[in-house]
CSV table of C-alpha atoms in Angstrom, one decimal:
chain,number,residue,atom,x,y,z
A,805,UNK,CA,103.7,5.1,-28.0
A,806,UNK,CA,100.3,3.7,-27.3
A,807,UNK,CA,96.9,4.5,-29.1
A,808,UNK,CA,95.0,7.2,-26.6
A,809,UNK,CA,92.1,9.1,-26.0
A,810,UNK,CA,91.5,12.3,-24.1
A,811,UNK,CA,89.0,14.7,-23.3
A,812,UNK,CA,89.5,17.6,-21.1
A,813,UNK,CA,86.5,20.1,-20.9
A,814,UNK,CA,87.3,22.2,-18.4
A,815,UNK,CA,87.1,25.5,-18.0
A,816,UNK,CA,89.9,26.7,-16.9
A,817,UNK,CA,90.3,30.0,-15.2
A,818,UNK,CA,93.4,31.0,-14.0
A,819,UNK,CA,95.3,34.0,-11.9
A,820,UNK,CA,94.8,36.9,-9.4
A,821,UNK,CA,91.0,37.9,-8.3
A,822,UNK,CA,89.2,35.6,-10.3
A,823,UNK,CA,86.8,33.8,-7.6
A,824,UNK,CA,84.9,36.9,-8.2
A,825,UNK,CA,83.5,35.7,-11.7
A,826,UNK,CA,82.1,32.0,-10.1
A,827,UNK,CA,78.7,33.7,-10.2
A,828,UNK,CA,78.6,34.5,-13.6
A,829,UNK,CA,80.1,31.3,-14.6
A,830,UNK,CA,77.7,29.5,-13.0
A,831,UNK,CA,74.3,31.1,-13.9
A,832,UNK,CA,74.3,30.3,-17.7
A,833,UNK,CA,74.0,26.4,-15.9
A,834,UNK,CA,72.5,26.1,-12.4
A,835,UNK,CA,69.6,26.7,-10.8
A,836,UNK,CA,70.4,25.7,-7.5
A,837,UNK,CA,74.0,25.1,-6.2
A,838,UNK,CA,75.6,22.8,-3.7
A,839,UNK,CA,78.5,25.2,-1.9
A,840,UNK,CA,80.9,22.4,-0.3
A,841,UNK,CA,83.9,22.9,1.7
A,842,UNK,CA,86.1,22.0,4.8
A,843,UNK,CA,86.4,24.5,8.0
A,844,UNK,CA,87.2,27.6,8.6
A,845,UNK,CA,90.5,28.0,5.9
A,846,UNK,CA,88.0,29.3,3.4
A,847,UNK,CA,86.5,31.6,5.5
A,848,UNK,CA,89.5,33.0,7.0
A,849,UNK,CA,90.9,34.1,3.6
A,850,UNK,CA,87.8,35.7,2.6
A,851,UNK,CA,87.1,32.6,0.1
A,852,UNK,CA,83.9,31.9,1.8
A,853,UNK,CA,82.2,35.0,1.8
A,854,UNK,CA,83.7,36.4,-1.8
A,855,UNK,CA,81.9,32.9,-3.3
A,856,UNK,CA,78.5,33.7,-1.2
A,857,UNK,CA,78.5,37.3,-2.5
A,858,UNK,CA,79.2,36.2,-6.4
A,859,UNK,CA,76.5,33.2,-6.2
A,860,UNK,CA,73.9,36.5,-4.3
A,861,UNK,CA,74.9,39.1,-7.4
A,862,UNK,CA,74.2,36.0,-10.1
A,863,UNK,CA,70.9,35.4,-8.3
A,864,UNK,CA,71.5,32.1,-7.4
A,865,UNK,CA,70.1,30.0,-4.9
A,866,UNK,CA,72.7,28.1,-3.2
A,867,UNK,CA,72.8,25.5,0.2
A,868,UNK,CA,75.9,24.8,2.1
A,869,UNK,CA,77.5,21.7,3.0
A,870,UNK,CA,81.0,22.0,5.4
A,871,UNK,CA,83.2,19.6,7.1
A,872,UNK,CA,85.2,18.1,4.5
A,873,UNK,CA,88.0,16.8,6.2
A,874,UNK,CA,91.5,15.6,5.2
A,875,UNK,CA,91.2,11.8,3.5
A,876,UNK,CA,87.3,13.3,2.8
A,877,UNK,CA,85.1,11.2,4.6
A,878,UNK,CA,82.0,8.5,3.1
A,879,UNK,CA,79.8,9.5,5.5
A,880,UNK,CA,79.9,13.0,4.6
A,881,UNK,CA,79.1,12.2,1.3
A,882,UNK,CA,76.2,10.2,2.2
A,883,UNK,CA,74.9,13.9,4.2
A,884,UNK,CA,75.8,15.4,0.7
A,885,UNK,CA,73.8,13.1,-1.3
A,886,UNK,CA,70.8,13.8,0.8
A,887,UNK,CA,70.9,17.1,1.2
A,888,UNK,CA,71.4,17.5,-3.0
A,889,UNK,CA,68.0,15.4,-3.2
A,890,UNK,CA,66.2,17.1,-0.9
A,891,UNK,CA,67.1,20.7,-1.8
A,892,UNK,CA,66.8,20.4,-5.6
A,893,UNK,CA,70.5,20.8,-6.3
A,894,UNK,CA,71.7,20.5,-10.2
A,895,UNK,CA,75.5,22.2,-9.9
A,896,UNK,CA,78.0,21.4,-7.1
A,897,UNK,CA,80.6,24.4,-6.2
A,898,UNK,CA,83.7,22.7,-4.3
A,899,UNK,CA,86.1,25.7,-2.9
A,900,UNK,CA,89.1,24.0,-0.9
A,901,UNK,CA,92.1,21.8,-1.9
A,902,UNK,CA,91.7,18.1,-3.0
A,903,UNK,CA,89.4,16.5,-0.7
A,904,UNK,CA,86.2,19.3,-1.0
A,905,UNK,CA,87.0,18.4,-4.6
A,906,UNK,CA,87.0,15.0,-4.2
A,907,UNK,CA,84.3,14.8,-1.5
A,908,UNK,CA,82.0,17.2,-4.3
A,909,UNK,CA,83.0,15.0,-7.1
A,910,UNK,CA,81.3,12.1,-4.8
A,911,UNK,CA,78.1,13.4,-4.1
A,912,UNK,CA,78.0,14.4,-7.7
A,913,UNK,CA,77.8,10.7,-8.1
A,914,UNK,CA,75.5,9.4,-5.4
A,915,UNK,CA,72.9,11.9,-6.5
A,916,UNK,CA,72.5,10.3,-9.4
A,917,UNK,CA,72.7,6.2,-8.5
A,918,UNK,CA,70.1,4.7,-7.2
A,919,UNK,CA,72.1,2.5,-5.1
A,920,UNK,CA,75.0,3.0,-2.4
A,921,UNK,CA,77.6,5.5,-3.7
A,922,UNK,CA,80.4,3.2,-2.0
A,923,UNK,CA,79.0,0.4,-4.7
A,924,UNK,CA,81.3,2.6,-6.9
A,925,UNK,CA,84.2,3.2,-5.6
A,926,UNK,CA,84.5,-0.5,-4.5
A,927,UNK,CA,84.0,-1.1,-8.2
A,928,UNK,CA,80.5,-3.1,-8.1
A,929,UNK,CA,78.7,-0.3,-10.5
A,930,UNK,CA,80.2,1.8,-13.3
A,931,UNK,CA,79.8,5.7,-13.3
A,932,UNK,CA,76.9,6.7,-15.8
A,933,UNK,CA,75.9,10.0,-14.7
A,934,UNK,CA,76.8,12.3,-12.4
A,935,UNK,CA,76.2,16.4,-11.8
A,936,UNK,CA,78.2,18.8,-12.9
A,937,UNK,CA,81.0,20.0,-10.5
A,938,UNK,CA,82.6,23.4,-10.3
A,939,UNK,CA,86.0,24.5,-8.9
A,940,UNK,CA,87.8,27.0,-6.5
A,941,UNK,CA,91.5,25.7,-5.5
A,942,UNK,CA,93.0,27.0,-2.4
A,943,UNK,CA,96.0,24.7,-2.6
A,944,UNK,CA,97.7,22.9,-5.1
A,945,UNK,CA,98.5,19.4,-4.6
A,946,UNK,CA,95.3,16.8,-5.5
A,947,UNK,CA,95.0,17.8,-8.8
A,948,UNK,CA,91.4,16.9,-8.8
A,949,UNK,CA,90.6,20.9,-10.0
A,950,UNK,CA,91.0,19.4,-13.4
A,951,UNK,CA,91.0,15.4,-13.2
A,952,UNK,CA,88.9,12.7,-14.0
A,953,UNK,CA,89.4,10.4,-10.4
A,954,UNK,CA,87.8,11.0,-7.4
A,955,UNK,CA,89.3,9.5,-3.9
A,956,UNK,CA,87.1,9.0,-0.8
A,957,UNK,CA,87.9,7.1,2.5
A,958,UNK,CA,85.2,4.5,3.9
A,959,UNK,CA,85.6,5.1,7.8
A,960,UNK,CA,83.8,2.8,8.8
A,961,UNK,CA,85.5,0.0,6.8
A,962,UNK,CA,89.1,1.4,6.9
A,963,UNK,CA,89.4,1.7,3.4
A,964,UNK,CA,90.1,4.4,0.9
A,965,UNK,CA,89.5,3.8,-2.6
A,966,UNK,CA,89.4,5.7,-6.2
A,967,UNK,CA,87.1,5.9,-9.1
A,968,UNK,CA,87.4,8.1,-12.2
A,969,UNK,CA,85.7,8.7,-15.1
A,970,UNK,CA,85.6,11.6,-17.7
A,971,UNK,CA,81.6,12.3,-15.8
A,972,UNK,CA,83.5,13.7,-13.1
A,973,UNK,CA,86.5,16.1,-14.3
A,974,UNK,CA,84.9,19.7,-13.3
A,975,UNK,CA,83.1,21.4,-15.6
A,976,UNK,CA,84.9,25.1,-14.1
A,977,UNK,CA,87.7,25.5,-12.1
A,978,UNK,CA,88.9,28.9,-10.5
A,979,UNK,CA,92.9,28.8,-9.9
A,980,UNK,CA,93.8,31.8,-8.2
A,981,UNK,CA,97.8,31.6,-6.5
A,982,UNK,CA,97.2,34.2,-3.7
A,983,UNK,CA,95.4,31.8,-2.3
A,984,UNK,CA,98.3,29.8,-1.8
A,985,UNK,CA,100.4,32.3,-0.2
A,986,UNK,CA,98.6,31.5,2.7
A,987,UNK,CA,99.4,27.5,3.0
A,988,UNK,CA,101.8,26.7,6.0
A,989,UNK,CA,105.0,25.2,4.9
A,990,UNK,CA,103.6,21.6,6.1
A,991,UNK,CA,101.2,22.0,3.0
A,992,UNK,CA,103.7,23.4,0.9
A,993,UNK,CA,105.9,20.0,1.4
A,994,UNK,CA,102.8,17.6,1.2
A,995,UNK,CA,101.2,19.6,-1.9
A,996,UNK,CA,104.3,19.5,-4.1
A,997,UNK,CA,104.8,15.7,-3.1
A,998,UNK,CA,101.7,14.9,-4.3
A,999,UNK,CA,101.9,16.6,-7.6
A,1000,UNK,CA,105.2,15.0,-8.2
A,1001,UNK,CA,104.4,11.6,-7.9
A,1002,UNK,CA,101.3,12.1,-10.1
A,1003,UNK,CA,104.2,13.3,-12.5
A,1004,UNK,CA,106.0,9.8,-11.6
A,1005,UNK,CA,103.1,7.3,-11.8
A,1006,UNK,CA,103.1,8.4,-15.7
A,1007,UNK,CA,106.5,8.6,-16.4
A,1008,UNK,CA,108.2,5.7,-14.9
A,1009,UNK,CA,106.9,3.2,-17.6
A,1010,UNK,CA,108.2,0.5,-19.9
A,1011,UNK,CA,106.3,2.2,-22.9
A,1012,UNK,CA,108.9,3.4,-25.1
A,1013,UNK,CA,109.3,6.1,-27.9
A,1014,UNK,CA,107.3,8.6,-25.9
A,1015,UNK,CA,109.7,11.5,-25.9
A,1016,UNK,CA,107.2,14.5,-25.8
A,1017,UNK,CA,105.6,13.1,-22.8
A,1018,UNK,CA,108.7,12.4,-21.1
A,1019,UNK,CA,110.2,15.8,-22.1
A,1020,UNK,CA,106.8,17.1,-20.5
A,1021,UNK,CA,107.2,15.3,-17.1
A,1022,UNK,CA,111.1,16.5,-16.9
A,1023,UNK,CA,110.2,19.7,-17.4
A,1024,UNK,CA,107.4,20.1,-15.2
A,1025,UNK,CA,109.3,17.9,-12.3
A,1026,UNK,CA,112.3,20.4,-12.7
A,1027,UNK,CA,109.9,23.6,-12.8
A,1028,UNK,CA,108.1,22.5,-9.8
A,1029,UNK,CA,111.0,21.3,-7.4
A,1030,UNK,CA,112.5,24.5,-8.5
A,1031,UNK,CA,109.5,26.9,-7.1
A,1032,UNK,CA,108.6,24.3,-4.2
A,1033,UNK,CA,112.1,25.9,-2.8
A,1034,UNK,CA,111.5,29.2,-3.7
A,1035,UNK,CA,108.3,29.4,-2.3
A,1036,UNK,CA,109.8,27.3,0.6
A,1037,UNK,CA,112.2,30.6,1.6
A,1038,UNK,CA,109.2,33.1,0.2
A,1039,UNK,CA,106.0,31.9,1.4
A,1040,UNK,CA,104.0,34.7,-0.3
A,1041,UNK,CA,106.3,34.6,-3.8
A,1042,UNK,CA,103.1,34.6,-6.0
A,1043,UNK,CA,105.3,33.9,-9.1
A,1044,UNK,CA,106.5,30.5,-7.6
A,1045,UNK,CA,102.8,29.6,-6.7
A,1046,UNK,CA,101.6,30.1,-9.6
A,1047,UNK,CA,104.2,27.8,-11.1
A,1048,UNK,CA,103.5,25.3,-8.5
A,1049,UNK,CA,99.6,25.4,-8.9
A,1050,UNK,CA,99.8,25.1,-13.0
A,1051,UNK,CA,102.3,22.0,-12.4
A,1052,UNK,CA,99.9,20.4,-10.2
A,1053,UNK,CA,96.9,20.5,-12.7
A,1054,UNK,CA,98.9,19.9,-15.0
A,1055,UNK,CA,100.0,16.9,-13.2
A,1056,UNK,CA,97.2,15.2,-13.3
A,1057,UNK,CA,94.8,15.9,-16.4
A,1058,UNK,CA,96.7,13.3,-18.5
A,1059,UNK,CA,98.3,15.2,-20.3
A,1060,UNK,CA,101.3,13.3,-19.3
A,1061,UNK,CA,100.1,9.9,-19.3
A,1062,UNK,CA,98.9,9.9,-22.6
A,1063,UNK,CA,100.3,7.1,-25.0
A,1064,UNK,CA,102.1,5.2,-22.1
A,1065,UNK,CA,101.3,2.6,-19.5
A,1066,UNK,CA,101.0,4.4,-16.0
A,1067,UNK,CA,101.7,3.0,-12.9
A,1068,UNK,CA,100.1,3.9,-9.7
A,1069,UNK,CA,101.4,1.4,-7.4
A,1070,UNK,CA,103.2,4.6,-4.7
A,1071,UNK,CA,99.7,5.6,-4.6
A,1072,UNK,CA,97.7,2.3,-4.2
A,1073,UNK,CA,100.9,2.0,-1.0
A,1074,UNK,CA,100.3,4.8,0.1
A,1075,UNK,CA,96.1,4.8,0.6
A,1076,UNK,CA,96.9,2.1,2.8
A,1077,UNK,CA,98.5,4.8,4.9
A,1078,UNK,CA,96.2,7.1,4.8
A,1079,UNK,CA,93.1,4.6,5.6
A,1080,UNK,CA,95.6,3.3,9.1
A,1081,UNK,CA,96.0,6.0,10.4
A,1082,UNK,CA,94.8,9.2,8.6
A,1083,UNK,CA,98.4,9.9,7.0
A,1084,UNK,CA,98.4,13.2,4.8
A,1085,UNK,CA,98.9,11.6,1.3
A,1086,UNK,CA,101.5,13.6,0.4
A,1087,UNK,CA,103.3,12.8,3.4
A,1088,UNK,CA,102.7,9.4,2.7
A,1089,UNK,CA,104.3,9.5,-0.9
A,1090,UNK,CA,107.6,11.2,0.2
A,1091,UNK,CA,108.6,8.2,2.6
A,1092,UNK,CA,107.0,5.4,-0.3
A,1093,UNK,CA,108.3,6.8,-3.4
A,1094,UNK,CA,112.3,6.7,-2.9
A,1095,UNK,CA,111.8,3.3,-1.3
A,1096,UNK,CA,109.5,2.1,-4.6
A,1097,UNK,CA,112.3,3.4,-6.8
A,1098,UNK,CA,115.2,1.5,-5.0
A,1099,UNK,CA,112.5,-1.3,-5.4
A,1100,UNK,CA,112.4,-1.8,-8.8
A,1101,UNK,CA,114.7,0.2,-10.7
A,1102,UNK,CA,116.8,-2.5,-11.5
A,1103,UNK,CA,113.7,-3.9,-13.7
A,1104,UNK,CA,114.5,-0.7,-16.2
A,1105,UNK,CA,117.5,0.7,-15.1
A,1106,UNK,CA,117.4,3.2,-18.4
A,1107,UNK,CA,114.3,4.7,-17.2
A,1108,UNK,CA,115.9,5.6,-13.8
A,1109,UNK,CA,119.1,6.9,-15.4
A,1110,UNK,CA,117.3,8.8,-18.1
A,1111,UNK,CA,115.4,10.4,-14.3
A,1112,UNK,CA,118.7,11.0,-12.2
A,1113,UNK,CA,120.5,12.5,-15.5
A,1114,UNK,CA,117.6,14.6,-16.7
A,1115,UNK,CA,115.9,15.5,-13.9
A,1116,UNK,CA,118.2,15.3,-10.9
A,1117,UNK,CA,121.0,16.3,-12.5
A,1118,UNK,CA,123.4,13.9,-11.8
A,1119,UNK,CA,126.6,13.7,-13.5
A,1120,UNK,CA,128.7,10.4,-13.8
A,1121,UNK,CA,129.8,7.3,-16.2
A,1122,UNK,CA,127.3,5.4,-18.2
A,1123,UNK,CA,129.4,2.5,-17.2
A,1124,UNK,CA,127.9,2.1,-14.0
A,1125,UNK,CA,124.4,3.6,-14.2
A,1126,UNK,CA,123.3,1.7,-10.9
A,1127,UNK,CA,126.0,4.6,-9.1
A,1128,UNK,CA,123.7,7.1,-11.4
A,1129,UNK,CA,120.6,6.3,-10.2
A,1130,UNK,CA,121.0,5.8,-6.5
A,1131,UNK,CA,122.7,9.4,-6.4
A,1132,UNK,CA,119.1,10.4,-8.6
A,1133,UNK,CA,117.1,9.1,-5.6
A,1134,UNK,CA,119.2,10.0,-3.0
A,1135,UNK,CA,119.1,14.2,-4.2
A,1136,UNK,CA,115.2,13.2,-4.6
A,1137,UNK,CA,115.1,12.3,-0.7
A,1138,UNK,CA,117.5,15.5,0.0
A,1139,UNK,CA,114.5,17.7,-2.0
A,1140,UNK,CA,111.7,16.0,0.4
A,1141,UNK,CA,113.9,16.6,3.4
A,1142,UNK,CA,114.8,20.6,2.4
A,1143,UNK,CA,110.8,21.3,1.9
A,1144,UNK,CA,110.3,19.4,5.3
A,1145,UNK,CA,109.1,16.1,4.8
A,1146,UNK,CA,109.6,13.2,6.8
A,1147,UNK,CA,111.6,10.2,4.8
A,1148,UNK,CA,110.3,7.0,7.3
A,1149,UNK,CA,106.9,5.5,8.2
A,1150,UNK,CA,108.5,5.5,11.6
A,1151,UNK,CA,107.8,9.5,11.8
A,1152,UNK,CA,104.5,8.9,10.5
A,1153,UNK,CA,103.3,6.2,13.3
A,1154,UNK,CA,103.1,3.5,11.0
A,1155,UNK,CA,104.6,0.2,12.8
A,1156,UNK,CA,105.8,-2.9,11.0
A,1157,UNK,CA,103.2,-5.1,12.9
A,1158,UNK,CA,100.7,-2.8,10.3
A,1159,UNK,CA,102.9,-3.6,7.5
A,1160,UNK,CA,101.7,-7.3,6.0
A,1161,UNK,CA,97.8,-5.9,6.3
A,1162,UNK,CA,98.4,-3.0,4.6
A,1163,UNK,CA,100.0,-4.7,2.2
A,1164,UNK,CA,97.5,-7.4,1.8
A,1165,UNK,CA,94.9,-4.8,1.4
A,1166,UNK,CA,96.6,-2.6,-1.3
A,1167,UNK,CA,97.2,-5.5,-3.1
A,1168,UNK,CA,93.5,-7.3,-2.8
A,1169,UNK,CA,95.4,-10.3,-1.3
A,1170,UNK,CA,93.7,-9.4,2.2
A,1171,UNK,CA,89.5,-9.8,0.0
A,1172,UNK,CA,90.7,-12.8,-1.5
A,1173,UNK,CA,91.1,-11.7,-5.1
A,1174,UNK,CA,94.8,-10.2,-5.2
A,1175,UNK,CA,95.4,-8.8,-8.5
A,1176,UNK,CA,99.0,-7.1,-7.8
A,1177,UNK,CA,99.2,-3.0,-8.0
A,1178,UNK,CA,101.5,-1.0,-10.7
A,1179,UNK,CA,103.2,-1.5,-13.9
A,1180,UNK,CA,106.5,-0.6,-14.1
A,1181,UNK,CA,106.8,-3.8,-11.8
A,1182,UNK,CA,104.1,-5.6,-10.8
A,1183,UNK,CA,104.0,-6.2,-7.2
A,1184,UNK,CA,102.4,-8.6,-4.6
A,1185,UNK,CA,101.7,-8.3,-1.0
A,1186,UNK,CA,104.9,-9.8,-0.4
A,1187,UNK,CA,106.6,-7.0,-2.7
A,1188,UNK,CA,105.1,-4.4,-1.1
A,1189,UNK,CA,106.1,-5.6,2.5
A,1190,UNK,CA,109.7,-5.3,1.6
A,1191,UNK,CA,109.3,-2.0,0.0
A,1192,UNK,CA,107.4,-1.1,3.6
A,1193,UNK,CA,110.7,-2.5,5.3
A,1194,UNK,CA,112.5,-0.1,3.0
A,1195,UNK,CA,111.3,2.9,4.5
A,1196,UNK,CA,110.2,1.5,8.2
């Protein structure tokens, strides 16, 4: 196990009914509040106006900001960052899934550089201040309700980068499940991929002696692929969303990752994706991550056998632990299919003309300064082509 560090100072507020407090919360910290979300999701489960009428009762004075789309958009951020300046804003409330988080996490950060915001994410500047940024989920998937990363995609470049820092992990976040009872089953399947392969960029790692983090991520994979099922036949089973939704923060405040080298090449594929043609990232992850793991298992084969045996379930000789792991992958790809995910970049629109480009550009070979992506196996451009052609 490695030396780590790790600070997580949210507030956490979880379960039925608790938007209503946000107010309250926020008083005690802000004058004047930034309310950010997507379309009309939040206002058509009541989320909208429950947040307006807790921010009126706490006598706060509050300006709005919608559109957040999907893959959450620079130049929305850029509107963000100007609207913040202008309006006096010192507190920004995010309600929506991932990408109002992400998308609030970003102006949180323009506000306070001088310089483009994009600087940042294209790793020119370093994070050194940023406003505080508060929480209400209405589907779990992102993780970003309690992390320290922030994704946004450039538009106008085609790219769609990360940047984290401990500046931006929300000061509040408001969890409430009933929320979720609402998600159609398309962002049931693309929510619960995403939270698993955040389990999976942490544990698939050559760090070894880590048994309480990779107890953690088994049981947490198991508990979450067990509810994304149940949830899947009882889309209003509040029990199995509020599983789901304490797997996915869990997912991805570190908790997991501490003491190990992480990964993160499925996701540095998969942005790619995203940035050609506005894949949903969870979408994008089902179809990458079985072809990754037929990839490169063979560098660590332990680490996949410990997965299939522990995790999958699978049952068979130690003699031939290849026969293991390729039936662990293979019930992984039944899970995607049974919550409705696709399993090819073929049923995403992705062609294999788009595959040495995107590959190029994941791995910084397409800039001039390719670096490789991931740990558990380093891989070039030319790796990740193949593991394209894996799942074409």
């Amino acid at each position: 196990m490695q030396n780590f560090q790790i600070q997580t100072p949210t507030n956490l507020i979880f379960g039925k009914s608790t938007q209503h407090q946000i107010g309250g919360l926020l008083k005690p910290h802000a004058k004047k509040v930034l309310l950010h979300y997507g379309g009309g999701t939040v206002k058509k489960i009541g989320l909208y106006d429950d947040t307006k009428k807790s921010l009126i009762a706490a006598g706060l004075d509050f300006v709005e900001l919608g559109g957040v789309v999907p893959n959450p958009r620079l130049s929305l951020v850029y509107e963000g960052i100007e609207l913040c300046k202008k309006e006096g804003v010192d507190y920004i409330l995010a309600i929506g899934g991932g990408s109002a988080i992400d998308s609030a996490k970003a102006i949180a950060i323009g506000v306070c550089y001088d310089g483009d915001v994009w600087d940042i994410y294209d790793e020119k500047a370093p994070i050194k201040k940023a406003l505080p940024v508060a929480t209400i989920l209405t589907i779990p998937a992102a993780g970003s309700e309690m992390s320290l990363s922030s994704v946004i995609t450039n538009e106008k470049l085609g790219r769609k980068y990360g940047t984290s820092s401990d500046l931006i992990r929300p000061a509040i976040s408001i969890v409430n499940p009933e929320y979720f009872t609402n998600l159609p089953t398309s962002q049931l399947g693309y929510g619960v991929s995403d939270i698993i392969s955040h389990i999976f960029e942490r544990y698939f790692t050559n760090t070894v002696n880590c048994d309480i983090t990779d107890g953690m991520c088994e049981a947490i994979l198991k508990t979450v692929m067990k509810n994304a099922l149940i949830a899947h036949a009882e889309p209003t089973n509040y029990e199995a969303w509020s599983e789901i939704g304490l797997g996915g923060i869990i997912a991805h405040n570190n908790w997991l990752g501490i003491g190990r080298v992480q990964d993160w090449a499925s996701h540095g594929m998969e942005h790619e994706l995203s940035a050609y043609n506005d894949v949903a990232h969870g979408a994008g992850l089902a179809v990458l991550t079985p072809a990754w793991m037929k990839y490169v298992y063979k560098d660590n084969i332990n680490m996949f056998v410990q997965f299939a045996v522990n995790v999958m379930g699978v049952e068979g000789s130690f003699r031939d632990p290849e026969a293991v792991v390729l039936e662990g992958i293979s019930r992984l790809e039944d899970f995607y299919k049974k919550i409705g995910l696709k399993l090819s970049l073929a049923e995403l629109d992705i062609p294999e003309s788009a595959f040495e480009e995107m590959a190029k550009k994941a791995t910084g070979e397409f800039f001039g300064k390719e670096t490789g992506i991931g740990n558990f196996k380093r891989l070039m451009w030319q790796d990740v082509v193949e593991i394209y052609k894996l799942c074409k």
